[in-house]
Amino acid sequence: MSMVYINIFLAFILSLMGMLVYRSHLMSSLLCLEGMMLSLFVMMSVTILNNHLTLASMMPIVLLVFAACEAALGLSLLVMVSNTYGTDYVQNLNLLQC
Amino acid sequence: MNMFSSCMITALVILTLPIIMSSTKLYKNKLYPYYVKTATSYAFMISMIPTMMFIYSGQETIISNWHWMTIQTMKLSMSFKLDYFSMIFVPVALFVTWSIMEFSMWYMHSDPYINRFFKYLLLFLITMMVLVTANNMFQLFIGWEGVGIMSFLLIGWWYGRTDANTAALQAVLYNRIGDVGFIMTMAWFLLNLNTWDLQQIFITTNDNFNLPLLGLLLAATGKSAQFGLHPWLPSAMEGPTPVSALLHSSTMVVAGVFLLIRFHPLMEHNQTIQTLTLCLGAITTLFTAICALTQNDIKKIVAFSTSSQLGLMMVTIGINQPYLAFLHICTHAFFKAMLFMCSGSVIHSLNDEQDIRKMGGLFKVLPFTTTSLIIGSLALTGMPFLTGFYSKDLIIESANTSNTNAWALLITLVATSLTAAYSTRIMFFTLLGQPRFSPMILINENNPLLINSIKRLLIGSVFAGYIISHSITPTTIPQMTMPHYLKMTALAVTTLGFILALELNLTTQGLKFNYPSNYFKFSSLLGYYPTIMHRLTPKTSLTISQKSASMLLDSIWLENILPKSISYFQMKSSTLISNQKGLIKLYFLSFMLTMILSLLILNYHG
């Protein structure tokens, strides 16, 4: 496996770790989710261009569209939590249920 | 033999003379009520001549006057049928109306529009005559609608009062529902028998008369206040007492029963319709008798008594005795009108007090009214050999000995005893005991107008039953032999009702009135029927129209069907089935740990 793939795969693993391990802000996991999507996009484009899989060229675009949707959804959840509690601390979600 | 038709036409024309005079100066005269009363009395006396001729010789006449139009094959003309029913009813109605007009000269003498009142009464009488002497259904319908309109105008006489307007509107609406049945019958006869003439209808044989007879039954339900279309009759007591005496006791409300009696050749062979009539009449008589037990307004008690007697007339038609029903109509007119006039005398003497809880001790103060009230109540309950006995006892006997619905029969007997009960209640509260009204009133019943009118009806209440039933031609054969316990049934239940009511009233006279029981509430709120029907139906239709107009497209179709229903459903189900606690960090950390562990194990495996 060439160096490029390992690099980007490392970026992906790093973002994944960042998402799974975070202290207090919900925003940081959303940001790392975006990082994962970005690294996936790059890996996918490099693979397709290198191996001349022409017919799959639209897949990165589709991935980008779905990433945008999912980012919007995540942001709306964040806004809902932040509207109720004022901050986006994760510990808020374990407080009184209402 | 020519005198028959000419006397009848003369009598009817005399009645219309004061109406024609109303466009002249005579109408503004202070003596106009006197002219109207005299015209009615002359019409009565002249109409007795054809009646005597009919009784003596059995001659019936049909006067066909004026050919109005011919619609393809159907001929419409103005024709009067003077047969057994109309010849006996016309003098009775004219006699009662004469007395009522004399009474209303006393009752309404301080009314500024008394001339208009008399004109309305006379118009009502004319339309009632048209109804009774009609030979074809079109003329009958003219009379039918006419009495309905005059009832509206007369009930709402004091139109400044909201309750009176509501009651008048109620009367018109309920009568209208019955008119739908009448028009259906007319349409059926037009389509199938090509005529509206009674003679042609009775000659033509047809298999199934169910539909037109159902229409006639509906019309009778509306006009005669049977159960289902009955609330207008007690509400109609908002009108002046002469109106209640004339319209809603003797003449207008019997129009429905009269219609069914007119069509008795068709009903004879139709068992279904007879059973329907029987059950409807039985329900009506029991229900209204129950409602009459706890009313406190004296006019309402008498109104419910009228309703109960109308149910009894329907029961009589249901056991295939139209002539007995007709006899009951004629005798009932006397004592019911007199009961209303006595209550009018009491009301006027006590300065417009209608609540029987505020009357009492009138036994010594109004002797003549007391006499006539007691005689009227006794006649109503069927005291032997007064007027009511000749019709009511015969009805009960026929019902007992006929092959009929036992439940309807039982109900009728119960209603008969309740009749005695509420009559006792009226007499007890109004006449007996210590006075419960304010002592500042001058009570004087010493007016010749009042005394003479009630006296005439009093003599009628006592003797008319005997005179009529011994003068008429024999029609259906009354049942001659029956077991003695069946013969004494009517008398026994009536006596039971009297004794029970008297004992209850005397015993509970001094007791305090606690919370009303459920039965009391049922009876005094008229069985909850007006409460439900007058509010639920309009509210439902208004709600449906509001919802479909404003909410159907916008709110439901565009908003609620997909978006809001999905979000609502999701939220509900997720709160129902989720038992997470929101510990996101824990979940993420455990995920990461699992992944690392699995990678390590898989890598160093083998």
XYZ file of C-alpha atoms in Angstrom:
704
model
C 0.000 0.000 0.000
C 1.506 3.289 -0.978
C 2.224 6.098 1.400
C -0.753 8.205 0.429
C -3.246 5.650 1.517
C -1.552 5.081 4.845
C -1.474 8.835 5.470
C -5.086 9.344 4.802
C -6.047 6.240 6.674
C -4.122 7.604 9.641
C -6.028 10.868 9.355
C -9.230 8.898 9.438
C -8.180 6.939 12.528
C -7.131 10.127 14.236
C -10.487 11.767 13.628
C -12.251 8.646 14.802
C -10.309 8.667 18.028
C -11.081 12.331 18.408
C -14.745 11.668 18.065
C -14.855 8.789 20.496
C -12.743 10.462 23.134
C -13.862 13.929 24.083
C -14.263 15.739 27.324
C -17.147 18.105 27.526
C -18.204 19.819 24.351
C -20.536 18.051 21.909
C -19.182 20.354 19.199
C -15.807 18.645 19.186
C -17.289 15.283 18.233
C -19.204 16.916 15.430
C -16.019 18.517 14.164
C -14.200 15.192 14.220
C -17.134 13.671 12.324
C -16.495 16.248 9.629
C -12.840 15.333 9.649
C -13.776 11.681 9.094
C -15.955 12.601 6.181
C -13.175 14.726 4.676
C -10.573 11.975 4.888
C -12.970 9.475 3.404
C -13.615 11.848 0.542
C -9.929 12.264 -0.220
C -9.215 8.550 0.016
C -12.082 7.747 -2.245
C -11.054 10.344 -4.861
C -7.405 9.211 -4.878
C -8.354 5.552 -5.248
C -10.752 6.208 -8.071
C -8.395 8.473 -9.968
C -5.448 6.154 -9.572
C -7.233 3.025 -10.666
C -9.172 4.713 -13.447
C -12.555 3.617 -12.105
C -14.276 6.209 -14.259
C -17.768 5.096 -13.718
C -17.467 5.496 -9.979
C -16.383 9.112 -10.301
C -19.648 10.445 -8.971
C -19.386 8.633 -5.690
C -17.330 11.278 -3.884
C -19.939 13.861 -4.832
C -22.718 11.675 -3.441
C -20.701 11.159 -0.287
C -20.332 14.911 0.060
C -24.073 15.445 -0.257
C -24.882 12.935 2.410
C -22.157 14.333 4.637
C -23.747 17.739 4.360
C -27.138 16.374 5.344
C -25.758 14.561 8.283
C -23.814 17.622 9.413
C -27.001 19.652 9.313
C -28.783 17.042 11.390
C -25.987 16.948 13.936
C -25.960 20.727 14.165
C -29.712 20.830 14.694
C -29.425 18.379 17.566
C -26.663 20.531 19.034
C -28.803 23.628 18.698
C -31.698 21.889 20.416
C -29.532 20.864 23.345
C -27.980 24.301 23.496
C -31.401 25.971 23.429
C -32.528 24.021 26.447
C -29.405 24.296 28.581
C -27.528 27.319 27.294
C -24.281 25.376 26.680
C -23.463 22.198 24.792
C -21.869 20.316 27.647
C -22.423 16.577 27.334
C -23.198 16.246 31.006
C -26.427 18.143 30.358
C -27.899 15.124 28.641
C -27.771 13.148 31.822
C -29.512 15.740 33.949
C -33.222 15.884 34.710
C -35.327 14.458 31.943
C -37.999 16.766 30.782
C -132.988 18.952 1.164
C -131.397 22.033 -0.248
C -131.054 23.546 3.185
C -128.084 21.358 3.977
C -125.511 22.879 1.713
C -126.897 26.395 1.845
C -126.944 26.442 5.658
C -123.396 25.174 5.836
C -122.115 27.683 3.324
C -123.997 30.433 5.150
C -122.349 29.440 8.420
C -118.894 29.489 6.864
C -119.509 32.822 5.154
C -120.718 34.408 8.398
C -117.379 33.479 9.880
C -115.483 35.291 7.174
C -117.521 38.501 7.427
C -115.545 40.113 10.288
C -112.321 39.404 8.411
C -113.650 41.191 5.357
C -114.811 44.037 7.585
C -111.324 44.490 8.925
C -110.400 46.874 6.156
C -113.243 49.210 7.066
C -113.895 51.556 9.953
C -115.564 48.731 11.846
C -112.199 47.323 12.751
C -111.193 50.378 14.737
C -114.403 50.150 16.716
C -114.289 49.238 20.370
C -117.128 46.795 19.802
C -115.277 44.683 17.231
C -114.626 41.786 19.650
C -118.320 41.719 20.441
C -119.107 41.507 16.718
C -116.685 38.638 16.263
C -118.151 36.748 19.193
C -121.690 37.264 17.933
C -120.708 36.162 14.435
C -119.265 32.963 15.866
C -122.394 32.274 17.919
C -124.630 32.809 14.898
C -122.455 30.532 12.822
C -122.749 27.897 15.541
C -126.511 28.090 15.619
C -126.828 27.962 11.863
C -124.465 25.045 11.612
C -126.610 23.112 14.077
C -129.306 22.887 11.406
C -127.320 20.717 8.984
C -126.079 18.686 11.938
C -129.619 17.957 13.066
C -130.509 17.041 9.518
C -127.554 14.729 9.372
C -128.393 13.077 12.678
C -132.000 12.608 11.704
C -131.592 11.371 8.169
C -127.965 10.369 7.806
C -127.591 12.616 4.772
C -124.073 13.456 3.719
C -123.159 16.081 1.191
C -120.210 17.004 -0.937
C -120.205 20.574 -2.191
C -117.935 20.990 -5.176
C -117.790 24.652 -5.887
C -115.167 25.946 -8.146
C -112.952 24.194 -10.589
C -109.536 25.700 -10.051
C -107.304 23.991 -12.548
C -106.649 20.729 -14.309
C -103.074 19.540 -14.448
C -103.008 17.077 -17.316
C -105.299 14.413 -15.920
C -105.807 15.678 -12.395
C -108.620 18.052 -11.564
C -108.241 20.442 -8.637
C -111.368 22.060 -7.352
C -112.680 23.575 -4.173
C -114.875 20.962 -2.538
C -116.346 20.566 0.926
C -117.066 17.172 2.355
C -119.844 17.299 4.906
C -119.961 13.826 6.331
C -120.177 12.308 9.795
C -116.846 13.682 10.979
C -117.111 17.253 9.793
C -120.809 17.620 10.586
C -120.293 16.764 14.231
C -116.961 18.495 14.675
C -118.008 21.854 13.213
C -120.710 22.649 15.797
C -118.510 21.445 18.640
C -115.607 23.597 17.477
C -117.851 26.601 16.948
C -119.411 26.202 20.391
C -116.055 25.972 22.102
C -114.700 28.908 20.104
C -117.736 30.995 20.994
C -117.086 30.426 24.676
C -113.375 31.096 24.277
C -114.023 34.361 22.462
C -116.316 35.506 25.223
C -113.666 34.501 27.746
C -110.952 36.373 25.908
C -113.095 39.491 25.890
C -112.592 39.386 29.674
C -109.029 38.099 29.692
C -107.549 40.432 27.086
C -109.698 43.484 27.767
C -106.715 45.622 28.677
C -104.756 44.718 25.575
C -104.457 47.627 23.105
C -104.463 45.302 20.105
C -107.481 43.262 21.127
C -109.106 43.732 17.706
C -106.137 42.145 16.027
C -106.256 39.309 18.532
C -109.828 38.540 17.652
C -109.059 38.744 13.969
C -106.288 36.185 14.429
C -108.569 33.904 16.424
C -111.190 34.132 13.724
C -108.679 33.444 10.971
C -107.558 30.414 12.886
C -111.134 29.215 13.190
C -111.716 29.661 9.457
C -108.608 27.675 8.520
C -109.605 24.964 10.976
C -113.014 24.765 9.305
C -111.310 24.535 5.937
C -109.179 21.694 7.242
C -112.094 19.777 8.673
C -114.435 20.098 5.707
C -111.841 19.475 3.026
C -112.606 16.880 0.453
C -109.254 16.799 -1.248
C -105.789 16.798 0.161
C -104.881 20.134 -1.345
C -107.606 21.971 0.545
C -106.695 20.029 3.653
C -103.125 21.164 3.238
C -104.269 24.772 2.919
C -106.105 24.428 6.211
C -103.174 22.534 7.733
C -100.674 25.239 6.912
C -103.161 27.928 7.862
C -103.578 26.631 11.406
C -99.809 26.326 11.673
C -99.276 29.940 10.681
C -102.008 31.223 12.971
C -100.525 29.184 15.783
C -97.201 30.909 15.176
C -98.778 34.359 15.177
C -100.828 33.684 18.266
C -98.152 31.988 20.363
C -95.861 34.918 19.718
C -98.572 37.396 20.607
C -96.457 39.115 23.217
C -93.549 39.338 20.841
C -91.447 41.480 23.111
C -90.756 38.411 25.186
C -87.896 36.231 23.993
C -89.391 33.029 25.304
C -92.562 33.635 23.339
C -90.639 34.109 20.108
C -88.614 30.977 20.742
C -91.747 28.998 21.468
C -93.476 30.226 18.316
C -90.457 29.337 16.206
C -90.288 25.955 17.882
C -93.925 25.297 17.025
C -93.398 26.199 13.390
C -90.252 24.085 13.054
C -91.741 20.985 14.602
C -94.872 21.347 12.505
C -92.710 21.696 9.431
C -91.062 18.371 10.062
C -94.505 16.828 10.102
C -95.421 18.661 6.914
C -92.676 16.794 5.119
C -94.620 13.617 5.741
C -97.796 15.212 4.496
C -96.187 16.339 1.271
C -94.686 12.919 0.758
C -98.141 11.418 1.047
C -99.532 13.950 -1.410
C -96.749 13.169 -3.854
C -97.329 9.440 -3.532
C -101.049 9.829 -4.167
C -100.335 12.067 -7.118
C -97.939 9.601 -8.656
C -99.775 6.375 -8.020
C -103.448 7.220 -7.870
C -103.479 10.394 -9.952
C -105.695 12.228 -7.559
C -105.956 14.195 -4.381
C -109.646 13.539 -3.853
C -110.602 11.438 -0.885
C -113.320 9.561 -2.759
C -111.014 8.383 -5.492
C -108.327 7.426 -2.988
C -110.710 5.212 -1.062
C -112.091 3.480 -4.116
C -108.792 2.547 -5.687
C -107.348 -0.668 -4.410
C -103.673 -1.006 -4.098
C -101.512 -3.580 -2.466
C -99.273 -1.547 -0.330
C -100.258 1.713 1.290
C -97.322 1.684 3.668
C -95.484 4.721 2.347
C -98.336 7.248 2.256
C -99.642 6.098 5.605
C -96.173 6.532 7.090
C -96.188 10.059 5.701
C -99.567 10.696 7.313
C -98.287 9.287 10.592
C -95.338 11.661 10.466
C -97.675 14.567 9.767
C -99.832 13.571 12.731
C -96.740 13.245 14.911
C -95.756 16.785 14.053
C -99.115 18.426 14.362
C -100.455 16.459 17.320
C -97.245 16.542 19.337
C -96.596 12.826 19.601
C -93.376 11.594 21.117
C -90.416 12.673 19.049
C -91.930 15.945 17.899
C -93.607 16.877 21.157
C -91.639 19.687 22.831
C -93.449 22.463 21.060
C -96.690 21.903 22.882
C -95.585 22.755 26.430
C -93.526 25.632 25.061
C -96.621 26.933 23.305
C -98.033 27.896 26.671
C -96.146 31.168 26.234
C -99.138 32.430 24.360
C -102.163 33.962 26.047
C -104.539 31.559 27.782
C -107.357 31.848 25.201
C -104.838 30.786 22.571
C -103.862 27.793 24.655
C -107.502 26.961 25.209
C -108.444 27.143 21.570
C -105.465 25.971 19.677
C -103.546 23.731 21.890
C -106.315 21.840 23.535
C -109.346 21.532 21.359
C -108.731 22.315 17.753
C -105.320 22.582 16.256
C -103.610 19.691 17.923
C -106.414 17.351 17.036
C -105.833 18.122 13.363
C -103.229 15.392 13.156
C -105.509 12.823 14.732
C -108.328 14.062 12.517
C -106.174 13.451 9.467
C -105.588 9.853 10.484
C -109.293 9.425 11.180
C -110.127 10.770 7.731
C -107.926 8.136 6.173
C -109.238 5.265 8.236
C -110.392 3.172 5.240
C -106.766 2.916 4.237
C -105.568 2.161 7.717
C -108.079 -0.562 8.371
C -106.212 -3.149 6.394
C -102.676 -2.167 7.208
C -101.556 -3.929 10.331
C -98.070 -2.426 10.349
C -99.221 1.151 10.432
C -101.780 0.344 13.090
C -99.129 -1.163 15.309
C -96.863 1.831 14.753
C -99.677 4.203 15.651
C -100.527 2.188 18.725
C -96.990 2.101 20.037
C -96.369 5.757 19.257
C -99.553 6.789 21.012
C -98.784 4.601 24.014
C -95.289 6.027 24.400
C -96.613 9.553 24.062
C -99.338 9.150 26.612
C -97.094 7.616 29.239
C -94.143 9.951 28.679
C -96.154 13.148 28.818
C -98.114 11.932 31.832
C -94.822 11.314 33.637
C -93.606 14.768 32.667
C -96.822 16.341 33.918
C -96.350 14.982 37.404
C -93.647 17.391 38.507
C -94.369 20.580 36.606
C -95.067 23.680 38.586
C -96.710 25.873 35.983
C -100.416 25.246 35.861
C -100.652 25.801 32.125
C -97.852 23.380 31.456
C -99.582 20.665 33.457
C -102.723 21.115 31.388
C -100.632 21.171 28.203
C -99.048 17.865 29.095
C -102.484 16.559 29.929
C -103.553 17.496 26.405
C -100.545 15.705 25.010
C -101.397 12.627 27.000
C -104.968 12.614 25.741
C -103.690 13.005 22.182
C -101.589 9.920 22.725
C -104.718 8.162 23.906
C -106.457 9.168 20.678
C -103.584 7.713 18.686
C -103.868 4.508 20.701
C -107.524 4.373 19.764
C -106.694 4.706 16.101
C -104.093 2.027 16.561
C -106.677 -0.473 17.750
C -108.756 0.290 14.682
C -111.460 2.391 16.353
C -111.491 5.691 14.465
C -115.025 6.587 15.511
C -114.145 6.294 19.186
C -111.132 8.516 18.614
C -113.368 11.058 16.966
C -115.794 10.907 19.872
C -112.905 11.502 22.219
C -111.829 14.517 20.156
C -115.279 16.060 20.495
C -115.701 15.391 24.206
C -112.125 16.326 25.033
C -112.611 19.757 23.473
C -115.209 20.665 26.092
C -113.431 19.883 29.295
C -109.950 20.764 28.143
C -110.979 24.217 26.980
C -112.801 24.659 30.248
C -109.716 23.597 32.228
C -107.655 26.168 30.381
C -110.243 28.859 30.960
C -110.375 28.062 34.673
C -106.622 28.265 34.915
C -106.814 31.565 33.033
C -109.336 32.806 35.581
C -107.038 31.761 38.429
C -103.997 33.340 36.779
C -105.753 36.614 36.121
C -107.242 36.754 39.590
C -103.887 36.210 41.239
C -102.365 39.016 39.180
C -100.605 36.842 36.599
C -99.296 34.152 38.914
C -98.822 30.863 37.121
C -96.853 28.842 39.628
C -99.014 26.450 41.601
C -96.647 26.610 44.498
C -97.796 30.176 44.996
C -101.474 29.465 44.798
C -103.707 27.880 47.350
C -106.848 28.352 49.320
C -108.866 29.457 46.325
C -111.643 27.103 47.311
C -113.571 29.763 49.173
C -112.417 32.759 47.206
C -113.260 31.706 43.648
C -116.215 29.356 44.076
C -117.304 29.210 40.474
C -113.834 28.611 39.138
C -113.323 25.953 41.786
C -116.482 24.182 40.726
C -115.606 24.154 37.078
C -112.000 23.133 37.729
C -113.112 20.154 39.773
C -115.776 19.128 37.287
C -113.327 19.537 34.417
C -110.721 17.386 36.132
C -113.298 14.719 36.956
C -114.505 14.729 33.370
C -110.908 14.435 32.176
C -110.192 11.413 34.326
C -113.319 9.636 33.181
C -115.648 9.902 36.122
C -118.655 7.725 35.311
C -121.382 9.492 33.360
C -119.621 12.793 32.925
C -118.459 13.674 29.446
C -115.099 12.015 29.439
C -116.587 8.727 30.521
C -118.459 8.141 27.293
C -115.339 8.250 25.199
C -112.487 7.383 27.526
C -114.066 4.397 29.213
C -115.134 2.996 25.858
C -111.591 3.384 24.602
C -110.114 1.558 27.574
C -112.695 -1.187 27.269
C -111.991 -1.668 23.562
C -108.280 -1.712 24.193
C -108.676 -4.276 26.963
C -110.739 -6.632 24.866
C -108.887 -6.363 21.589
C -106.078 -8.479 20.252
C -103.394 -5.919 20.703
C -99.938 -5.221 21.955
C -100.005 -5.981 25.673
C -97.178 -3.607 26.458
C -98.969 -0.681 24.818
C -102.105 -1.554 26.709
C -100.295 -1.664 30.038
C -98.664 1.676 29.375
C -101.989 3.233 28.537
C -103.467 1.993 31.800
C -100.535 3.404 33.771
C -100.970 6.735 31.981
C -104.664 6.714 32.874
C -103.848 6.447 36.557
C -101.223 9.175 36.201
C -103.924 11.389 34.700
C -105.803 11.157 37.939
C -102.579 11.821 39.837
C -101.680 15.093 38.214
C -105.291 16.250 38.199
C -105.272 15.756 41.952
C -102.038 17.698 42.095
C -103.561 20.654 40.278
C -106.621 20.676 42.500
C -104.631 20.202 45.684
C -102.153 22.957 45.087
C -104.489 25.468 43.531
C -107.623 25.141 45.532
C -106.999 23.510 48.861
C -105.003 24.465 51.879
C -103.969 27.864 53.109
C -103.300 30.689 50.647
C -99.735 31.055 49.539
C -100.170 34.221 47.512
C -99.705 37.796 48.537
C -102.784 39.107 50.329
C -102.669 42.483 48.591
C -104.687 41.317 45.598
C -108.338 41.963 45.003
C -109.811 38.719 43.759
C -113.023 39.081 41.872
C -114.444 36.574 39.431
C -117.790 38.254 39.188
C -117.715 39.194 35.524
C -120.589 37.991 33.314
C -118.280 37.418 30.364
C -116.196 34.997 32.355
C -119.061 33.333 34.172
C -121.225 32.800 31.107
C -118.487 31.352 28.980
C -117.347 28.905 31.616
C -120.947 28.057 32.441
C -121.647 27.073 28.851
C -118.643 24.804 28.728
C -119.539 23.444 32.158
C -122.928 22.330 30.943
C -121.201 20.918 27.912
C -118.686 19.029 30.067
C -121.436 17.411 32.033
C -123.997 16.644 29.383
C -122.309 16.713 25.999
C -120.981 13.199 26.233
C -124.428 11.825 26.855
C -126.056 13.943 24.174
C -123.505 13.243 21.479
C -123.138 9.552 22.066
C -126.886 9.017 22.090
C -127.479 11.099 18.985
C -124.916 9.799 16.571
C -125.497 7.021 14.141
C -124.094 3.741 15.348
C -120.791 3.007 13.711
C -118.573 0.259 15.000
C -120.155 -2.115 17.453
C -118.813 -1.578 20.940
C -117.754 -4.586 22.901
C -120.724 -5.651 24.965
C -119.497 -8.511 27.105
C -116.274 -8.743 29.005
C -115.146 -10.070 32.365
C -116.023 -7.731 35.206
C -112.413 -7.045 36.100
C -111.791 -5.738 32.600
C -114.891 -3.603 32.738
C -113.779 -1.982 35.977
C -110.150 -1.465 34.905
C -110.399 2.192 33.941
C -112.341 3.080 37.063
C -110.003 1.102 39.284
C -106.769 2.633 37.996
C -108.263 6.114 38.100
C -109.393 5.678 41.682
C -105.980 4.310 42.525
C -104.349 7.368 40.981
C -106.617 9.733 42.889
C -106.116 8.079 46.253
C -102.374 7.697 45.852
C -101.860 11.300 44.755
C -104.047 12.654 47.531
C -102.269 10.640 50.189
C -98.840 11.612 48.920
C -99.751 15.271 48.749
C -101.262 15.308 52.219
C -98.389 13.389 53.770
C -95.596 15.450 52.309
C -97.289 18.772 52.810
C -95.180 19.948 55.698
C -91.935 18.157 54.900
C -88.816 19.910 53.739
C -87.759 19.333 50.172
C -84.310 17.761 49.979
C -82.224 17.021 46.964
C -84.291 15.878 44.018
C -83.922 12.254 43.109
C -83.039 11.032 39.658
C -86.631 10.209 38.819
C -87.737 13.680 39.833
C -85.093 15.225 37.634
C -86.130 13.021 34.732
C -89.730 14.055 35.072
C -89.284 17.734 35.654
C -86.744 18.215 32.885
C -89.188 16.596 30.445
C -87.130 13.446 30.127
C -84.082 15.459 29.030
C -85.527 15.408 25.500
C -85.500 19.173 24.793
C -82.107 19.528 26.477
C -80.542 16.931 24.215
C -82.311 17.553 20.945
C -82.289 21.329 20.996
C -78.599 21.597 21.808
C -76.833 18.514 20.499
C -78.028 18.549 16.905
C -77.280 22.212 16.121
C -73.970 22.013 17.937
C -72.953 18.943 15.939
C -73.828 20.432 12.599
C -72.141 23.741 13.422
C -69.009 21.931 14.616
C -68.864 19.803 11.491
C -69.231 22.807 9.233
C -66.626 24.798 11.151
C -64.139 21.969 11.119
C -64.588 21.145 7.475
C -64.454 24.756 6.378
C -61.477 25.932 8.361
C -59.471 22.907 9.315
C -59.942 20.371 6.579
C -57.559 21.702 3.940
C -55.088 23.840 5.836
C -54.535 22.320 9.132
C -55.203 18.659 8.531
C -54.171 17.959 4.979
C -51.161 20.234 4.666
C -49.837 20.091 8.160
C -50.999 17.190 10.115
C -51.140 14.234 7.798
C -47.412 13.707 7.172
C -45.061 16.049 9.027
C -46.677 16.539 12.360
C -48.007 13.050 12.623
C -44.589 11.543 11.917
C -42.786 13.723 14.436
C -45.472 13.165 17.026
C -45.413 9.438 16.531
C -41.625 9.263 16.665
C -41.442 11.316 19.794
C -44.069 9.298 21.526
C -42.542 5.976 20.651
C -39.008 7.033 21.480
C -39.952 8.326 24.893
C -41.887 5.145 25.416
C -39.267 2.600 24.532
C -35.985 4.323 25.204
C -34.346 3.730 28.486
C -31.040 5.397 27.749
C -29.616 7.842 30.137
C -27.680 10.058 27.782
C -24.243 9.030 28.886
C -22.692 9.663 25.491
C -19.092 9.724 26.587
C -19.442 6.321 28.168
C -20.959 4.876 25.051
C -18.289 6.345 22.784
C -15.484 5.169 25.064
C -16.819 1.662 25.220
C -17.122 1.629 21.429
C -13.502 2.703 21.051
C -12.308 0.175 23.566
C -14.169 -2.612 21.837
C -12.681 -1.659 18.471
C -9.117 -1.535 19.775
C -9.502 -4.795 21.619
C -10.933 -6.541 18.582
C -8.146 -5.214 16.345
C -5.493 -6.349 18.785
C -6.954 -9.798 19.164
C -7.441 -10.304 15.448
C -3.929 -9.062 14.706
C -2.127 -11.236 17.192
C -4.189 -14.248 16.482
C -2.655 -17.288 14.962
